[in-house]
Amino acid sequence: MSAKIEIARIRSSVLPGVIIGGHHEGWLNIVQQRYTASSERDDRFEESARYLIEDELAQAGLNVARSQPSSVFEEAVDDTEPGRFLIGGTMTKARLNSYQSWFKGDRTQDERTIRWELFDRHQAKVIYRREISGSAEAEGVDNPAATYEAIRASIRQLLAEPNFSAALDSPPGVETVSPARYEVAALAVSDQPLSIAQLTGRSVSSIVRIRTASGRGSGFLIDIFGISDYESSCRGFCVYGECRFV
């Protein structure tokens, strides 16, 4: 199976207030209203665009980490492994026009230019970047379906790019993890039980981040005597009651 791919956010770099099109009426398509880029972030639009892109990637046969289940049975699968790849897009250009005419009918046309980027977690860098335009037309005035289909047209062109496919098939780089040294102060033993606030405040210095080939996380460094008071170089994993060195 191919490496798992996740969808990052889809954002816009079009400056707020910039005219991106308008509403036209009549046989001569006379402009009645100007459309400008919004300064407000539309969470519902981003969420819908994310689902659309996930669907296109899945239909292309890619191993997609979905933000919501596509099947009623997916919630029963315990899979917390992060995706190796992250794909995100930035809209750099937008052209949105709607037309209302008794002769030609009502329609909405949209064209979006998106700068797609593919981030490889193993290499910790963007390994592919490309701007691709997609356009679409939908019935009705101000129909958002035209925008979604324009995004779909752009992602489909991206999936057809040989260099994009080659980037997804690239072998993972060898991760080199240098031993990190941690100086952890001991917790004084008290006859009185500590509150959560006291325990957290005293153990902040013992928080460590753990990363393996199959996942990552954080926790407290604990040995059989509690939180250690010595310097150590620890690679691998720590469990409650002891710290194993490898």
PDB file of C-alpha atoms in Angstrom:
ATOM      1  CA  MET A   1       0.000   0.000   0.000  1.00  0.00           C
ATOM      2  CA  SER A   2       1.206   3.511  -0.811  1.00  0.00           C
ATOM      3  CA  ALA A   3       2.267   5.917   1.927  1.00  0.00           C
ATOM      4  CA  LYS A   4      -0.597   7.612   3.709  1.00  0.00           C
ATOM      5  CA  ILE A   5      -1.444  11.161   2.679  1.00  0.00           C
ATOM      6  CA  GLU A   6      -3.297  13.784   4.719  1.00  0.00           C
ATOM      7  CA  ILE A   7      -5.008  16.992   3.652  1.00  0.00           C
ATOM      8  CA  ALA A   8      -3.804  20.234   5.169  1.00  0.00           C
ATOM      9  CA  ARG A   9      -5.865  23.392   4.909  1.00  0.00           C
ATOM     10  CA  ILE A  10      -6.947  25.147   1.715  1.00  0.00           C
ATOM     11  CA  ARG A  11      -6.433  28.878   2.061  1.00  0.00           C
ATOM     12  CA  SER A  12      -6.549  31.977  -0.129  1.00  0.00           C
ATOM     13  CA  SER A  13      -3.786  34.485  -0.792  1.00  0.00           C
ATOM     14  CA  VAL A  14      -6.034  36.796  -2.839  1.00  0.00           C
ATOM     15  CA  LEU A  15      -5.984  40.158  -1.067  1.00  0.00           C
ATOM     16  CA  PRO A  16      -9.277  41.223   0.552  1.00  0.00           C
ATOM     17  CA  GLY A  17     -11.252  43.739  -1.493  1.00  0.00           C
ATOM     18  CA  VAL A  18      -9.692  42.776  -4.835  1.00  0.00           C
ATOM     19  CA  ILE A  19     -12.316  42.545  -7.594  1.00  0.00           C
ATOM     20  CA  ILE A  20     -12.569  38.948  -8.804  1.00  0.00           C
ATOM     21  CA  GLY A  21     -15.644  39.235 -11.043  1.00  0.00           C
ATOM     22  CA  GLY A  22     -19.254  40.278 -10.950  1.00  0.00           C
ATOM     23  CA  HIS A  23     -22.932  39.651 -11.618  1.00  0.00           C
ATOM     24  CA  HIS A  24     -24.081  40.286 -15.186  1.00  0.00           C
ATOM     25  CA  GLU A  25     -27.590  40.672 -16.574  1.00  0.00           C
ATOM     26  CA  GLY A  26     -29.238  40.799 -19.958  1.00  0.00           C
ATOM     27  CA  TRP A  27     -28.248  39.879 -23.479  1.00  0.00           C
ATOM     28  CA  LEU A  28     -25.242  42.216 -23.347  1.00  0.00           C
ATOM     29  CA  ASN A  29     -24.049  40.901 -19.964  1.00  0.00           C
ATOM     30  CA  ILE A  30     -24.098  44.323 -18.333  1.00  0.00           C
ATOM     31  CA  VAL A  31     -22.352  44.317 -14.949  1.00  0.00           C
ATOM     32  CA  GLN A  32     -24.803  44.935 -12.117  1.00  0.00           C
ATOM     33  CA  GLN A  33     -22.598  44.062  -9.144  1.00  0.00           C
ATOM     34  CA  ARG A  34     -18.897  43.554  -8.460  1.00  0.00           C
ATOM     35  CA  TYR A  35     -17.571  40.538  -6.578  1.00  0.00           C
ATOM     36  CA  THR A  36     -14.578  41.138  -4.299  1.00  0.00           C
ATOM     37  CA  ALA A  37     -12.347  38.805  -2.317  1.00  0.00           C
ATOM     38  CA  SER A  38     -13.489  38.378   1.266  1.00  0.00           C
ATOM     39  CA  SER A  39     -11.373  39.194   4.299  1.00  0.00           C
ATOM     40  CA  GLU A  40     -13.153  36.598   6.450  1.00  0.00           C
ATOM     41  CA  ARG A  41     -12.123  32.975   6.682  1.00  0.00           C
ATOM     42  CA  ASP A  42     -14.934  30.627   5.648  1.00  0.00           C
ATOM     43  CA  ASP A  43     -14.568  27.479   7.754  1.00  0.00           C
ATOM     44  CA  ARG A  44     -17.476  25.738   6.034  1.00  0.00           C
ATOM     45  CA  PHE A  45     -15.924  26.328   2.625  1.00  0.00           C
ATOM     46  CA  GLU A  46     -12.540  24.979   3.793  1.00  0.00           C
ATOM     47  CA  GLU A  47     -14.188  21.911   5.305  1.00  0.00           C
ATOM     48  CA  SER A  48     -16.180  21.191   2.135  1.00  0.00           C
ATOM     49  CA  ALA A  49     -13.097  21.673  -0.049  1.00  0.00           C
ATOM     50  CA  ARG A  50     -11.143  19.277   2.192  1.00  0.00           C
ATOM     51  CA  TYR A  51     -13.774  16.542   1.795  1.00  0.00           C
ATOM     52  CA  LEU A  52     -13.817  17.088  -1.963  1.00  0.00           C
ATOM     53  CA  ILE A  53     -10.030  16.732  -2.234  1.00  0.00           C
ATOM     54  CA  GLU A  54     -10.002  13.660   0.019  1.00  0.00           C
ATOM     55  CA  ASP A  55     -12.612  12.049  -2.225  1.00  0.00           C
ATOM     56  CA  GLU A  56     -10.610  12.759  -5.386  1.00  0.00           C
ATOM     57  CA  LEU A  57      -7.406  11.369  -3.855  1.00  0.00           C
ATOM     58  CA  ALA A  58      -9.200   8.235  -2.669  1.00  0.00           C
ATOM     59  CA  GLN A  59     -10.768   7.675  -6.088  1.00  0.00           C
ATOM     60  CA  ALA A  60      -7.281   7.951  -7.585  1.00  0.00           C
ATOM     61  CA  GLY A  61      -6.244   4.976  -5.454  1.00  0.00           C
ATOM     62  CA  LEU A  62      -4.185   6.867  -2.869  1.00  0.00           C
ATOM     63  CA  ASN A  63      -4.064   5.921   0.812  1.00  0.00           C
ATOM     64  CA  VAL A  64      -5.912   8.904   2.274  1.00  0.00           C
ATOM     65  CA  ALA A  65      -6.188   9.744   5.971  1.00  0.00           C
ATOM     66  CA  ARG A  66      -9.752  11.048   5.989  1.00  0.00           C
ATOM     67  CA  SER A  67     -10.914  13.808   8.309  1.00  0.00           C
ATOM     68  CA  GLN A  68     -14.287  12.075   8.581  1.00  0.00           C
ATOM     69  CA  PRO A  69     -15.372   8.485   7.887  1.00  0.00           C
ATOM     70  CA  SER A  70     -16.412   7.675   4.331  1.00  0.00           C
ATOM     71  CA  SER A  71     -17.933   4.393   5.489  1.00  0.00           C
ATOM     72  CA  VAL A  72     -20.144   3.519   8.447  1.00  0.00           C
ATOM     73  CA  PHE A  73     -17.509   0.949   9.494  1.00  0.00           C
ATOM     74  CA  GLU A  74     -14.403   3.165   9.437  1.00  0.00           C
ATOM     75  CA  GLU A  75     -14.898   4.337  13.016  1.00  0.00           C
ATOM     76  CA  ALA A  76     -14.365   0.738  14.166  1.00  0.00           C
ATOM     77  CA  VAL A  77     -10.809   0.753  12.820  1.00  0.00           C
ATOM     78  CA  ASP A  78      -8.132   1.922  15.247  1.00  0.00           C
ATOM     79  CA  ASP A  79      -5.558   3.689  13.077  1.00  0.00           C
ATOM     80  CA  THR A  80      -3.659   6.565  14.660  1.00  0.00           C
ATOM     81  CA  GLU A  81      -0.602   6.415  12.428  1.00  0.00           C
ATOM     82  CA  PRO A  82       0.146   9.867  10.966  1.00  0.00           C
ATOM     83  CA  GLY A  83       0.388  10.229   7.223  1.00  0.00           C
ATOM     84  CA  ARG A  84       3.812  10.541   5.666  1.00  0.00           C
ATOM     85  CA  PHE A  85       2.607  13.191   3.216  1.00  0.00           C
ATOM     86  CA  LEU A  86       0.630  16.378   3.722  1.00  0.00           C
ATOM     87  CA  ILE A  87      -0.959  18.123   0.745  1.00  0.00           C
ATOM     88  CA  GLY A  88      -2.188  21.688   0.945  1.00  0.00           C
ATOM     89  CA  GLY A  89      -3.314  24.366  -1.450  1.00  0.00           C
ATOM     90  CA  THR A  90      -3.235  28.151  -1.669  1.00  0.00           C
ATOM     91  CA  MET A  91      -5.610  29.953  -4.023  1.00  0.00           C
ATOM     92  CA  THR A  92      -3.540  32.562  -5.814  1.00  0.00           C
ATOM     93  CA  LYS A  93      -6.124  33.737  -8.379  1.00  0.00           C
ATOM     94  CA  ALA A  94      -9.911  33.715  -8.605  1.00  0.00           C
ATOM     95  CA  ARG A  95     -12.367  34.672 -11.346  1.00  0.00           C
ATOM     96  CA  LEU A  96     -16.027  34.426 -10.378  1.00  0.00           C
ATOM     97  CA  ASN A  97     -18.855  35.604 -12.634  1.00  0.00           C
ATOM     98  CA  SER A  98     -22.586  34.961 -12.678  1.00  0.00           C
ATOM     99  CA  TYR A  99     -24.954  35.630 -15.564  1.00  0.00           C
ATOM    100  CA  GLN A 100     -28.702  36.185 -15.560  1.00  0.00           C
ATOM    101  CA  SER A 101     -30.442  36.273 -18.912  1.00  0.00           C
ATOM    102  CA  TRP A 102     -33.873  35.285 -20.175  1.00  0.00           C
ATOM    103  CA  PHE A 103     -32.296  34.246 -23.476  1.00  0.00           C
ATOM    104  CA  LYS A 104     -29.127  32.487 -22.271  1.00  0.00           C
ATOM    105  CA  GLY A 105     -30.332  31.232 -18.901  1.00  0.00           C
ATOM    106  CA  ASP A 106     -28.773  31.706 -15.463  1.00  0.00           C
ATOM    107  CA  ARG A 107     -25.285  30.352 -14.826  1.00  0.00           C
ATOM    108  CA  THR A 108     -22.190  30.773 -12.676  1.00  0.00           C
ATOM    109  CA  GLN A 109     -18.626  30.488 -13.953  1.00  0.00           C
ATOM    110  CA  ASP A 110     -15.611  30.108 -11.693  1.00  0.00           C
ATOM    111  CA  GLU A 111     -11.891  29.692 -12.263  1.00  0.00           C
ATOM    112  CA  ARG A 112      -9.410  29.051  -9.461  1.00  0.00           C
ATOM    113  CA  THR A 113      -5.630  28.935  -9.659  1.00  0.00           C
ATOM    114  CA  ILE A 114      -4.252  26.884  -6.779  1.00  0.00           C
ATOM    115  CA  ARG A 115      -0.638  26.448  -5.713  1.00  0.00           C
ATOM    116  CA  TRP A 116      -0.469  22.843  -4.547  1.00  0.00           C
ATOM    117  CA  GLU A 117       2.308  21.780  -2.168  1.00  0.00           C
ATOM    118  CA  LEU A 118       3.294  18.300  -1.016  1.00  0.00           C
ATOM    119  CA  PHE A 119       5.095  18.059   2.325  1.00  0.00           C
ATOM    120  CA  ASP A 120       7.079  14.940   3.263  1.00  0.00           C
ATOM    121  CA  ARG A 121       7.187  14.392   7.018  1.00  0.00           C
ATOM    122  CA  HIS A 122      10.162  12.035   6.729  1.00  0.00           C
ATOM    123  CA  GLN A 123      12.256  14.656   4.945  1.00  0.00           C
ATOM    124  CA  ALA A 124      10.629  17.549   6.843  1.00  0.00           C
ATOM    125  CA  LYS A 125      10.289  19.672   3.707  1.00  0.00           C
ATOM    126  CA  VAL A 126       8.090  20.457   0.705  1.00  0.00           C
ATOM    127  CA  ILE A 127       9.058  18.075  -2.104  1.00  0.00           C
ATOM    128  CA  TYR A 128       6.605  19.237  -4.789  1.00  0.00           C
ATOM    129  CA  ARG A 129       5.028  22.578  -5.689  1.00  0.00           C
ATOM    130  CA  ARG A 130       2.896  23.497  -8.708  1.00  0.00           C
ATOM    131  CA  GLU A 131       0.254  26.105  -9.641  1.00  0.00           C
ATOM    132  CA  ILE A 132      -2.702  24.667 -11.563  1.00  0.00           C
ATOM    133  CA  SER A 133      -5.870  26.399 -12.778  1.00  0.00           C
ATOM    134  CA  GLY A 134      -9.273  24.735 -12.827  1.00  0.00           C
ATOM    135  CA  SER A 135     -12.535  26.127 -14.192  1.00  0.00           C
ATOM    136  CA  ALA A 136     -16.181  25.072 -14.085  1.00  0.00           C
ATOM    137  CA  GLU A 137     -19.706  26.257 -14.834  1.00  0.00           C
ATOM    138  CA  ALA A 138     -22.931  25.538 -12.947  1.00  0.00           C
ATOM    139  CA  GLU A 139     -26.579  26.417 -13.468  1.00  0.00           C
ATOM    140  CA  GLY A 140     -28.059  29.246 -11.435  1.00  0.00           C
ATOM    141  CA  VAL A 141     -26.816  32.568 -10.124  1.00  0.00           C
ATOM    142  CA  ASP A 142     -24.129  32.549  -7.407  1.00  0.00           C
ATOM    143  CA  ASN A 143     -24.059  28.754  -7.358  1.00  0.00           C
ATOM    144  CA  PRO A 144     -21.154  27.580  -5.118  1.00  0.00           C
ATOM    145  CA  ALA A 145     -21.054  24.312  -7.062  1.00  0.00           C
ATOM    146  CA  ALA A 146     -19.027  26.147  -9.723  1.00  0.00           C
ATOM    147  CA  THR A 147     -16.330  26.928  -7.153  1.00  0.00           C
ATOM    148  CA  TYR A 148     -16.141  23.372  -5.840  1.00  0.00           C
ATOM    149  CA  GLU A 149     -16.006  21.926  -9.346  1.00  0.00           C
ATOM    150  CA  ALA A 150     -13.223  24.370 -10.269  1.00  0.00           C
ATOM    151  CA  ILE A 151     -11.219  23.066  -7.299  1.00  0.00           C
ATOM    152  CA  ARG A 152     -11.998  19.505  -8.369  1.00  0.00           C
ATOM    153  CA  ALA A 153     -10.735  20.267 -11.892  1.00  0.00           C
ATOM    154  CA  SER A 154      -7.490  21.621 -10.440  1.00  0.00           C
ATOM    155  CA  ILE A 155      -6.842  18.606  -8.179  1.00  0.00           C
ATOM    156  CA  ARG A 156      -7.574  16.216 -11.042  1.00  0.00           C
ATOM    157  CA  GLN A 157      -4.929  17.914 -13.156  1.00  0.00           C
ATOM    158  CA  LEU A 158      -2.525  17.642 -10.227  1.00  0.00           C
ATOM    159  CA  LEU A 159      -3.143  13.907  -9.938  1.00  0.00           C
ATOM    160  CA  ALA A 160      -2.352  13.524 -13.636  1.00  0.00           C
ATOM    161  CA  GLU A 161       1.059  15.180 -13.232  1.00  0.00           C
ATOM    162  CA  PRO A 162       3.878  12.590 -13.579  1.00  0.00           C
ATOM    163  CA  ASN A 163       6.165  14.515 -11.225  1.00  0.00           C
ATOM    164  CA  PHE A 164       3.492  14.530  -8.522  1.00  0.00           C
ATOM    165  CA  SER A 165       3.066  10.767  -8.798  1.00  0.00           C
ATOM    166  CA  ALA A 166       6.845  10.337  -8.694  1.00  0.00           C
ATOM    167  CA  ALA A 167       7.019  12.407  -5.502  1.00  0.00           C
ATOM    168  CA  LEU A 168       4.428  10.166  -3.836  1.00  0.00           C
ATOM    169  CA  ASP A 169       6.378   7.071  -4.868  1.00  0.00           C
ATOM    170  CA  SER A 170       9.725   8.392  -3.646  1.00  0.00           C
ATOM    171  CA  PRO A 171      11.401   6.167  -1.028  1.00  0.00           C
ATOM    172  CA  PRO A 172      11.397   7.534   2.506  1.00  0.00           C
ATOM    173  CA  GLY A 173      14.651   9.078   3.631  1.00  0.00           C
ATOM    174  CA  VAL A 174      16.564   7.499   6.468  1.00  0.00           C
ATOM    175  CA  GLU A 175      15.672   9.277   9.667  1.00  0.00           C
ATOM    176  CA  THR A 176      18.658  10.062  11.857  1.00  0.00           C
ATOM    177  CA  VAL A 177      17.771  10.721  15.458  1.00  0.00           C
ATOM    178  CA  SER A 178      20.535  12.199  17.555  1.00  0.00           C
ATOM    179  CA  PRO A 179      20.460  11.288  21.247  1.00  0.00           C
ATOM    180  CA  ALA A 180      19.069  14.175  23.266  1.00  0.00           C
ATOM    181  CA  ARG A 181      20.256  14.917  26.775  1.00  0.00           C
ATOM    182  CA  TYR A 182      17.687  15.804  29.401  1.00  0.00           C
ATOM    183  CA  GLU A 183      18.373  17.197  32.855  1.00  0.00           C
ATOM    184  CA  VAL A 184      15.373  16.325  34.970  1.00  0.00           C
ATOM    185  CA  ALA A 185      14.861  17.617  38.476  1.00  0.00           C
ATOM    186  CA  ALA A 186      13.604  15.161  41.107  1.00  0.00           C
ATOM    187  CA  LEU A 187      10.184  15.505  42.687  1.00  0.00           C
ATOM    188  CA  ALA A 188      10.346  15.721  46.450  1.00  0.00           C
ATOM    189  CA  VAL A 189       8.319  13.018  48.149  1.00  0.00           C
ATOM    190  CA  SER A 190       5.570  14.418  50.326  1.00  0.00           C
ATOM    191  CA  ASP A 191       3.349  12.729  52.871  1.00  0.00           C
ATOM    192  CA  GLN A 192       0.480  14.803  51.565  1.00  0.00           C
ATOM    193  CA  PRO A 193      -0.873  13.978  48.084  1.00  0.00           C
ATOM    194  CA  LEU A 194      -0.174  16.689  45.528  1.00  0.00           C
ATOM    195  CA  SER A 195      -2.908  18.420  43.583  1.00  0.00           C
ATOM    196  CA  ILE A 196      -2.990  18.253  39.790  1.00  0.00           C
ATOM    197  CA  ALA A 197      -1.752  21.856  39.574  1.00  0.00           C
ATOM    198  CA  GLN A 198       1.166  21.158  41.936  1.00  0.00           C
ATOM    199  CA  LEU A 199       2.109  17.947  40.166  1.00  0.00           C
ATOM    200  CA  THR A 200       2.002  19.598  36.758  1.00  0.00           C
ATOM    201  CA  GLY A 201       4.019  22.604  37.897  1.00  0.00           C
ATOM    202  CA  ARG A 202       6.773  20.478  39.388  1.00  0.00           C
ATOM    203  CA  SER A 203       7.005  18.040  36.500  1.00  0.00           C
ATOM    204  CA  VAL A 204       7.088  20.404  33.528  1.00  0.00           C
ATOM    205  CA  SER A 205      10.843  19.891  33.179  1.00  0.00           C
ATOM    206  CA  SER A 206      10.348  16.145  32.754  1.00  0.00           C
ATOM    207  CA  ILE A 207       8.044  16.378  29.742  1.00  0.00           C
ATOM    208  CA  VAL A 208       9.587  14.657  26.740  1.00  0.00           C
ATOM    209  CA  ARG A 209       8.582  14.149  23.132  1.00  0.00           C
ATOM    210  CA  ILE A 210       8.692  10.618  21.733  1.00  0.00           C
ATOM    211  CA  ARG A 211       8.839   9.740  18.060  1.00  0.00           C
ATOM    212  CA  THR A 212       9.024   6.314  16.448  1.00  0.00           C
ATOM    213  CA  ALA A 213       8.582   4.989  12.927  1.00  0.00           C
ATOM    214  CA  SER A 214       4.881   4.404  13.556  1.00  0.00           C
ATOM    215  CA  GLY A 215       3.844   7.406  15.603  1.00  0.00           C
ATOM    216  CA  ARG A 216       4.731  10.272  17.879  1.00  0.00           C
ATOM    217  CA  GLY A 217       3.640  11.776  21.172  1.00  0.00           C
ATOM    218  CA  SER A 218       4.729  13.243  24.496  1.00  0.00           C
ATOM    219  CA  GLY A 219       4.755  12.232  28.126  1.00  0.00           C
ATOM    220  CA  PHE A 220       6.612  12.295  31.439  1.00  0.00           C
ATOM    221  CA  LEU A 221      10.023  10.659  31.900  1.00  0.00           C
ATOM    222  CA  ILE A 222       9.631   8.275  34.838  1.00  0.00           C
ATOM    223  CA  ASP A 223      11.888   5.624  36.350  1.00  0.00           C
ATOM    224  CA  ILE A 224      11.411   3.285  39.305  1.00  0.00           C
ATOM    225  CA  PHE A 225      12.203   6.113  41.751  1.00  0.00           C
ATOM    226  CA  GLY A 226       9.823   8.601  40.191  1.00  0.00           C
ATOM    227  CA  ILE A 227      10.978  11.497  38.061  1.00  0.00           C
ATOM    228  CA  SER A 228      14.744  11.157  37.621  1.00  0.00           C
ATOM    229  CA  ASP A 229      17.312  13.538  39.126  1.00  0.00           C
ATOM    230  CA  TYR A 230      20.179  12.589  36.815  1.00  0.00           C
ATOM    231  CA  GLU A 231      21.207  13.510  33.294  1.00  0.00           C
ATOM    232  CA  SER A 232      20.463  10.832  30.757  1.00  0.00           C
ATOM    233  CA  SER A 233      20.534  10.170  27.070  1.00  0.00           C
ATOM    234  CA  CYS A 234      17.391   8.211  26.286  1.00  0.00           C
ATOM    235  CA  ARG A 235      16.221   6.922  22.933  1.00  0.00           C
ATOM    236  CA  GLY A 236      13.277   4.607  22.509  1.00  0.00           C
ATOM    237  CA  PHE A 237      10.286   4.606  24.808  1.00  0.00           C
ATOM    238  CA  CYS A 238       9.421   5.208  28.424  1.00  0.00           C
ATOM    239  CA  VAL A 239       6.690   3.459  30.355  1.00  0.00           C
ATOM    240  CA  TYR A 240       5.284   3.984  33.822  1.00  0.00           C
ATOM    241  CA  GLY A 241       7.656   2.520  36.400  1.00  0.00           C
ATOM    242  CA  GLU A 242      10.849   2.402  34.386  1.00  0.00           C
ATOM    243  CA  CYS A 243      12.762   3.942  31.525  1.00  0.00           C
ATOM    244  CA  ARG A 244      14.365   1.531  29.118  1.00  0.00           C
ATOM    245  CA  PHE A 245      17.521   2.533  27.291  1.00  0.00           C
ATOM    246  CA  VAL A 246      18.401   1.293  23.801  1.00  0.00           C
TER     247      VAL A 246
END
